[in-house]
């Protein structure tokens, strides 16, 4: 969609309160709509961004409203990159349990990172785990990444 | 989230509309806890109708799983009705197909308790 | 509405392209909704914020995408404050013509600042005119500011 | 913005829906320029029906004023139909009541050109 300028960065910065996640929701929804992602991709990216934002606010900043959760949306013709950063202690992705293991199936939590990784095309964690970078490609005839 | 509670015979049907996501999901948790309370030792028979649910996140999925385990623990049973679209995908992805009984028809869901 | 945390600051930062104003629109709309402003106030603040954002992007940053337009939304129980900042040369509010003067009525531009000042309860410009601060109070029995 | 162009006798009615704001407003400018072109020296008689317009900003207001002046310059006339809510407020605030003829009834608006 040629209304998407290439490489533009939109930044959003909120205090770490779950009450403010609606702002994140409205920004990502609107960006996905304007970039012309299909419905399924929009649901997926929306979910992944909310999961990452929730982790930054809850696990990273422990809902301390004096700490900020920072979001960068990098808009390209063929993809959207979302970078989520918190002011917490970080964590090690590899020590997170796999929610698909039979012994974890009945747990009531632990599926956020799994959903992020399932819904996005690429998810990387920057040491020490306070920053997560997620990429979603647009599906189009000229773009077979996914 | 909107939850309408109906009875058919001794089966309780919860018609949920909206999002089972974030703290909204706690409404569903409370509604299910209330049903377990009401059953008071008897077998809770619950159908969760997700036809009008648009969005579920990891928290919401966790609430549905927790409902399953707590009803199970109390000797009851929960069945899912009209699981479609995004939610079906999530349940498949999270490998939860095996733990839930799912129906696309209310009569069948209710009959499964008899 | 007690869902509004007091004094929280939400920051949004976008490149100076009018194509990206939709993000500003979605953020301010959602904040107004969640804060529980009435319909009329929502229309007014929405309009004022878009006018201020447009001025920052067009007049301030001259649509240079390398310059950023910065928005701060300060949420209080009784009011919303919006601060809009650009990286331009600034301007002098007092030298802007009054669009209500008969000789200006038929001009096709020059009504943005007028609408901002009409729609908000307070509008102030910080020297050298690259920052505008606007306040809107909630109408409620216990709050007679407006 | 959606614009439907209709004719009643020699009067052109533009039914506008959506927002007359930002660059969207240029669609309205183009539609009105086209009508002035079509009139080609004859008197352009235009009714702008704003019934389904929800949002107008300073840019959109400017486009409406510019339409007024350019139709006027070409010896034509423009009337506004169904100006309500927010838009009416803006027109009042910007002191534009005096320059525009406004009607709340399509028959009256069309008849005013005879
Ligand atoms: N931003 C973060 N900062 C610190 N720890 C995190 C962060 N994100 C995730 N974690 C850790 O990873 C675990 C798994 O996260 P997730 O898969 O989202 O499930 P849940 O949030 O339900 O626990 C969390 O319980 C937490 O310990
Ligand atoms: N952020 C800004 N930076 C520089 N100049 C500005 C800024 N905002 C407004 N102005 C000046 O004030 C004038 C009036 O602005 P406004 O009332 O919004 O009308 P318009 O945008 O239609 O010209 C502009 O033409 C511009 O010269």
Coordinates of N, CA and C in Angstrom, one line a residue, chain A:
Chain A
X1 N 0.9 -1.2 0.0 CA 0.0 0.0 0.0 C 0.9 1.2 0.0
X2 N 0.8 2.1 -1.0 CA 1.7 3.1 -1.1 C 1.5 4.3 -0.2
X3 N 0.5 4.2 0.7 CA 0.3 5.2 1.7 C 1.3 5.1 2.9
X4 N 1.9 3.9 2.9 CA 2.9 3.7 4.0 C 4.2 4.3 3.6
X5 N 4.7 5.3 4.4 CA 6.0 5.8 4.1 C 7.0 4.8 4.6
X6 N 8.2 4.8 4.0 CA 9.1 3.8 4.3 C 10.1 4.1 5.4
X7 N 10.2 3.2 6.3 CA 11.2 3.4 7.4 C 10.8 4.4 8.5
X8 N 9.5 4.9 8.5 CA 9.1 5.8 9.5 C 9.0 5.2 10.8
X9 N 9.4 5.9 11.9 CA 9.3 5.3 13.2 C 8.3 6.1 14.0
X10 N 7.3 5.4 14.6 CA 6.4 6.1 15.5 C 6.7 5.6 16.9
X11 N 6.9 6.5 17.8 CA 7.2 6.1 19.2 C 6.1 6.4 20.2
X12 N 5.8 5.5 21.1 CA 4.8 5.6 22.1 C 5.4 5.2 23.4
X13 N 5.1 6.0 24.4 CA 5.8 5.9 25.7 C 4.7 6.0 26.8
X14 N 4.4 5.0 27.6 CA 3.4 5.1 28.6 C 3.9 4.7 30.0
X15 N 3.2 5.2 31.0 CA 3.6 4.7 32.4 C 3.1 3.3 32.5
X16 N 3.8 2.5 33.3 CA 3.5 1.1 33.4 C 2.2 0.7 34.2
X17 N 1.1 1.1 33.6 CA -0.2 0.7 34.2 C -1.0 0.0 33.2
X18 N -1.5 -1.2 33.6 CA -2.3 -2.0 32.7 C -3.6 -1.2 32.2
X19 N -4.0 -0.2 33.0 CA -5.1 0.6 32.6 C -4.9 1.4 31.3
X20 N -3.6 1.6 31.0 CA -3.3 2.4 29.8 C -3.0 1.6 28.5
X21 N -3.2 0.3 28.7 CA -2.9 -0.6 27.5 C -3.8 -0.3 26.3
X22 N -5.0 0.4 26.6 CA -5.9 0.7 25.5 C -5.3 1.6 24.5
X23 N -4.3 2.5 25.0 CA -3.6 3.4 24.0 C -2.8 2.6 23.0
X24 N -2.1 1.6 23.6 CA -1.2 0.7 22.8 C -2.1 0.0 21.8
X25 N -3.3 -0.5 22.2 CA -4.2 -1.2 21.4 C -4.7 -0.4 20.2
X26 N -5.0 0.9 20.5 CA -5.6 1.7 19.5 C -4.5 2.1 18.5
X27 N -3.2 2.3 18.9 CA -2.2 2.7 18.0 C -1.8 1.5 17.1
X28 N -1.6 0.3 17.6 CA -1.3 -0.8 16.8 C -2.4 -1.1 15.8
X29 N -3.6 -1.1 16.3 CA -4.8 -1.4 15.4 C -4.8 -0.5 14.2
X30 N -4.6 0.8 14.5 CA -4.7 1.8 13.5 C -3.6 1.7 12.5
X31 N -2.4 1.4 13.0 CA -1.2 1.3 12.1 C -1.4 0.1 11.2
X32 N -1.9 -1.0 11.7 CA -2.1 -2.2 10.9 C -3.2 -2.0 9.8
X33 N -4.2 -1.2 10.2 CA -5.2 -0.9 9.3 C -4.7 -0.1 8.1
X34 N -4.0 1.0 8.5 CA -3.5 1.9 7.5 C -2.4 1.2 6.6
X35 N -1.6 0.3 7.2 CA -0.6 -0.4 6.4 C -1.2 -1.4 5.4
X36 N -2.5 -1.7 5.6 CA -3.1 -2.6 4.7 C -2.8 -4.1 5.0
X37 N -2.5 -4.4 6.2 CA -2.4 -5.8 6.5 C -3.8 -6.5 6.4
X38 N -3.8 -7.8 6.1 CA -5.0 -8.5 6.0 C -5.6 -8.8 7.4
X39 N -6.8 -9.1 7.5 CA -7.5 -9.3 8.8 C -6.8 -10.3 9.7
X40 N -6.4 -11.4 9.2 CA -5.8 -12.4 10.0 C -4.5 -11.9 10.6
X41 N -3.6 -11.3 9.8 CA -2.4 -10.7 10.2 C -2.6 -9.7 11.3
X42 N -3.7 -8.9 11.1 CA -4.0 -7.8 12.0 C -4.3 -8.4 13.4
X43 N -5.1 -9.4 13.4 CA -5.4 -10.1 14.7 C -4.2 -10.6 15.4
X44 N -3.3 -11.2 14.5 CA -2.1 -11.8 15.1 C -1.1 -10.8 15.7
X45 N -0.9 -9.7 14.9 CA 0.1 -8.7 15.4 C -0.5 -8.0 16.6
X46 N -1.8 -7.7 16.5 CA -2.4 -7.0 17.7 C -2.2 -7.8 18.9
X47 N -2.5 -9.1 18.8 CA -2.3 -10.0 20.0 C -0.9 -10.0 20.5
X48 N 0.1 -10.1 19.6 CA 1.5 -10.2 19.9 C 1.9 -8.9 20.6
X49 N 1.5 -7.8 20.1 CA 1.9 -6.5 20.7 C 1.3 -6.3 22.1
X50 N 0.1 -6.7 22.2 CA -0.5 -6.6 23.6 C 0.2 -7.5 24.6
X51 N 0.5 -8.7 24.1 CA 1.2 -9.7 25.0 C 2.6 -9.1 25.4
X52 N 3.3 -8.5 24.4 CA 4.6 -8.0 24.7 C 4.5 -6.8 25.6
X53 N 3.5 -5.9 25.4 CA 3.3 -4.8 26.2 C 2.9 -5.2 27.6
X54 N 2.1 -6.2 27.8 CA 1.7 -6.7 29.1 C 2.9 -7.2 29.8
X55 N 3.7 -8.0 29.1 CA 5.0 -8.5 29.8 C 5.9 -7.3 30.2
X56 N 6.0 -6.3 29.4 CA 6.9 -5.2 29.8 C 6.3 -4.5 31.0
X57 N 5.0 -4.3 31.0 CA 4.4 -3.6 32.2 C 4.3 -4.4 33.4
X58 N 3.9 -5.7 33.3 CA 3.8 -6.6 34.5 C 5.1 -7.2 34.9
X59 N 5.7 -7.9 34.0 CA 6.9 -8.6 34.5 C 8.1 -7.7 34.5
X60 N 8.3 -6.8 33.5 CA 9.5 -6.0 33.4 C 9.4 -4.9 34.5
X61 N 8.4 -4.0 34.3 CA 8.3 -2.9 35.2 C 7.4 -3.1 36.5
X62 N 6.9 -4.3 36.6 CA 6.1 -4.7 37.8 C 5.1 -3.6 38.2
X63 N 4.4 -3.1 37.1 CA 3.4 -2.1 37.2 C 3.7 -0.9 38.1
X64 N 5.0 -0.6 38.1 CA 5.4 0.7 38.7 C 5.2 1.8 37.8
X65 N 4.2 2.7 38.1 CA 3.8 3.7 37.1 C 4.9 4.8 36.9
X66 N 5.9 4.7 37.7 CA 7.0 5.6 37.5 C 8.0 5.1 36.5
X67 N 7.9 3.8 36.2 CA 8.7 3.2 35.1 C 7.9 3.3 33.8
X68 N 8.6 3.5 32.7 CA 7.9 3.6 31.4 C 8.0 2.4 30.5
X69 N 7.0 2.1 29.8 CA 7.1 1.1 28.7 C 7.1 1.8 27.4
X70 N 8.1 1.5 26.6 CA 8.4 2.2 25.4 C 8.2 1.3 24.2
X71 N 7.4 1.9 23.2 CA 7.1 1.1 22.0 C 7.6 1.9 20.8
X72 N 8.3 1.2 19.8 CA 8.6 1.8 18.6 C 8.0 0.9 17.5
X73 N 7.3 1.6 16.6 CA 6.7 1.0 15.4 C 7.5 1.5 14.2
X74 N 8.1 0.5 13.5 CA 8.9 0.9 12.3 C 8.2 0.5 11.1
X75 N 7.7 1.4 10.3 CA 6.8 1.1 9.2 C 7.6 1.0 7.9
X76 N 7.6 -0.1 7.3 CA 8.2 -0.3 5.9 C 7.1 -0.8 5.0
X77 N 7.4 -0.6 3.7 CA 6.5 -1.1 2.6 C 6.1 -2.5 2.8
X78 N 7.0 -3.3 3.2 CA 6.8 -4.8 3.2 C 6.6 -5.4 4.6
X79 N 6.9 -4.6 5.6 CA 6.8 -5.2 6.9 C 6.6 -4.1 8.0
X80 N 6.2 -4.6 9.2 CA 6.1 -3.8 10.4 C 7.0 -4.4 11.4
X81 N 7.9 -3.5 12.0 CA 8.7 -4.0 13.1 C 8.2 -3.3 14.4
X82 N 8.1 -4.0 15.5 CA 7.7 -3.4 16.7 C 8.7 -3.7 17.8
X83 N 9.2 -2.7 18.4 CA 10.2 -2.9 19.5 C 9.6 -2.5 20.8
X84 N 9.6 -3.4 21.8 CA 9.0 -3.1 23.1 C 10.1 -3.1 24.1
X85 N 10.2 -2.0 24.9 CA 11.3 -1.9 25.9 C 10.8 -1.6 27.3
X86 N 11.3 -2.2 28.3 CA 10.9 -1.9 29.6 C 12.1 -1.5 30.5
X87 N 11.9 -1.1 31.7 CA 12.9 -0.6 32.6 C 13.2 -1.6 33.7
X88 N 12.9 -2.9 33.4 CA 13.1 -3.9 34.4 C 14.4 -4.6 34.4
X89 N 14.5 -5.8 35.0 CA 15.7 -6.5 35.2 C 16.0 -7.4 34.0
X90 N 15.1 -7.6 33.1 CA 15.3 -8.5 32.0 C 15.0 -9.9 32.4
X91 N 15.2 -10.8 31.4 CA 15.0 -12.3 31.7 C 15.6 -13.0 30.5
X92 N 15.7 -14.3 30.8 CA 16.4 -15.2 29.8 C 15.3 -16.0 29.1
X93 N 15.1 -15.7 27.8 CA 14.1 -16.4 27.0 C 14.2 -17.9 27.1
X94 N 15.5 -18.4 27.1 CA 15.7 -19.8 27.1 C 15.3 -20.5 28.4
X95 N 15.1 -19.8 29.5 CA 14.7 -20.4 30.7 C 13.2 -20.4 30.9
X96 N 12.5 -19.9 29.9 CA 11.0 -19.9 30.0 C 10.5 -21.2 29.5
X97 N 9.6 -21.8 30.3 CA 9.1 -23.1 29.9 C 8.2 -23.1 28.7
X98 N 8.2 -24.3 28.0 CA 7.4 -24.4 26.8 C 6.0 -24.8 27.2
X99 N 5.0 -23.9 26.9 CA 3.6 -24.2 27.4 C 3.0 -25.4 26.6
X100 N 3.7 -25.9 25.6 CA 3.1 -27.0 24.9 C 3.5 -28.3 25.5
X101 N 4.5 -28.3 26.4 CA 4.8 -29.5 27.1 C 3.6 -30.0 27.9
X102 N 3.4 -31.3 27.8 CA 2.2 -31.9 28.4 C 2.0 -31.5 29.9
X103 N 3.1 -31.4 30.6 CA 3.0 -31.0 32.1 C 2.6 -29.5 32.2
X104 N 2.7 -28.7 31.1 CA 2.3 -27.3 31.3 C 1.0 -27.0 30.7
X105 N 0.3 -28.0 30.0 CA -0.9 -27.7 29.3 C -2.0 -27.1 30.2
X106 N -2.0 -27.6 31.4 CA -3.1 -27.2 32.3 C -2.7 -26.0 33.2
X107 N -1.6 -25.4 32.9 CA -1.2 -24.1 33.7 C -2.1 -23.0 33.2
X108 N -2.3 -22.1 34.1 CA -3.2 -20.9 33.7 C -2.4 -19.8 33.2
X109 N -1.1 -19.9 33.1 CA -0.3 -18.8 32.5 C 0.9 -19.4 31.8
X110 N 1.7 -18.5 31.2 CA 2.9 -18.9 30.5 C 2.8 -19.1 29.0
X111 N 1.7 -18.5 28.4 CA 1.5 -18.6 27.0 C 1.8 -17.4 26.2
X112 N 2.2 -16.3 26.9 CA 2.4 -15.0 26.2 C 3.5 -15.0 25.2
X113 N 4.7 -15.4 25.6 CA 5.8 -15.5 24.6 C 5.5 -16.5 23.5
X114 N 4.9 -17.6 23.9 CA 4.6 -18.6 22.8 C 3.7 -17.9 21.8
X115 N 2.7 -17.2 22.2 CA 1.7 -16.6 21.3 C 2.5 -15.5 20.4
X116 N 3.3 -14.7 21.1 CA 4.1 -13.7 20.3 C 4.9 -14.4 19.2
X117 N 5.6 -15.5 19.6 CA 6.4 -16.1 18.6 C 5.6 -16.8 17.5
X118 N 4.4 -17.3 17.9 CA 3.6 -17.9 16.9 C 3.0 -16.9 15.9
X119 N 2.6 -15.8 16.4 CA 1.9 -14.8 15.6 C 2.8 -13.9 14.7
X120 N 4.0 -13.7 15.1 CA 4.9 -12.9 14.4 C 5.9 -13.7 13.5
X121 N 6.5 -13.1 12.5 CA 7.4 -13.8 11.6 C 8.8 -13.9 12.3
X122 N 9.1 -13.0 13.1 CA 10.4 -13.1 13.8 C 10.3 -12.4 15.2
X123 N 10.9 -13.0 16.2 CA 10.9 -12.3 17.5 C 12.3 -12.5 18.1
X124 N 12.9 -11.4 18.4 CA 14.3 -11.5 19.0 C 14.3 -10.7 20.4
X125 N 15.1 -11.2 21.3 CA 15.2 -10.6 22.6 C 16.6 -10.0 22.6
X126 N 16.7 -8.7 23.1 CA 18.0 -8.1 23.2 C 18.4 -8.2 24.7
X127 N 19.6 -8.6 24.9 CA 20.1 -8.7 26.2 C 20.0 -7.4 26.9
X128 N 19.6 -7.4 28.2 CA 19.4 -8.5 29.1 C 17.9 -8.9 29.1
X129 N 17.2 -8.8 28.0 CA 15.8 -9.3 28.0 C 14.8 -8.2 28.4
X130 N 15.3 -6.9 28.3 CA 14.3 -5.8 28.6 C 13.8 -5.3 27.2
X131 N 14.3 -5.8 26.1 CA 13.8 -5.3 24.8 C 13.5 -6.5 23.9
X132 N 12.3 -6.5 23.4 CA 11.9 -7.5 22.4 C 11.6 -6.8 21.1
X133 N 12.1 -7.4 20.0 CA 11.9 -6.9 18.7 C 11.1 -7.9 17.8
X134 N 10.0 -7.5 17.3 CA 9.1 -8.4 16.5 C 8.9 -7.9 15.1
X135 N 8.9 -8.8 14.2 CA 8.7 -8.4 12.8 C 7.5 -9.2 12.2
X136 N 6.7 -8.5 11.4 CA 5.6 -9.1 10.6 C 5.7 -8.6 9.2
X137 N 5.8 -9.6 8.3 CA 5.8 -9.2 6.8 C 4.4 -9.2 6.3
X138 N 4.2 -8.3 5.3 CA 2.9 -8.3 4.6 C 2.9 -9.4 3.6
X139 N 1.7 -10.1 3.5 CA 1.6 -11.1 2.5 C 1.2 -10.4 1.2
X140 N 1.9 -10.7 0.1 CA 1.6 -10.1 -1.2 C 2.2 -10.9 -2.2
X141 N 1.8 -10.9 -3.5 CA 2.3 -11.7 -4.5 C 3.8 -11.5 -4.6
X142 N 4.3 -10.2 -4.4 CA 5.7 -10.0 -4.6 C 6.5 -10.2 -3.3
X143 N 5.8 -10.8 -2.3 CA 6.5 -10.8 -1.0 C 6.2 -12.2 -0.4
X144 N 7.1 -13.1 -0.6 CA 6.8 -14.5 -0.2 C 7.5 -14.9 1.1
X145 N 7.9 -13.9 1.9 CA 8.6 -14.2 3.1 C 7.8 -15.1 4.0
X146 N 6.5 -15.0 4.0 CA 5.6 -15.9 4.8 C 4.7 -16.7 4.0

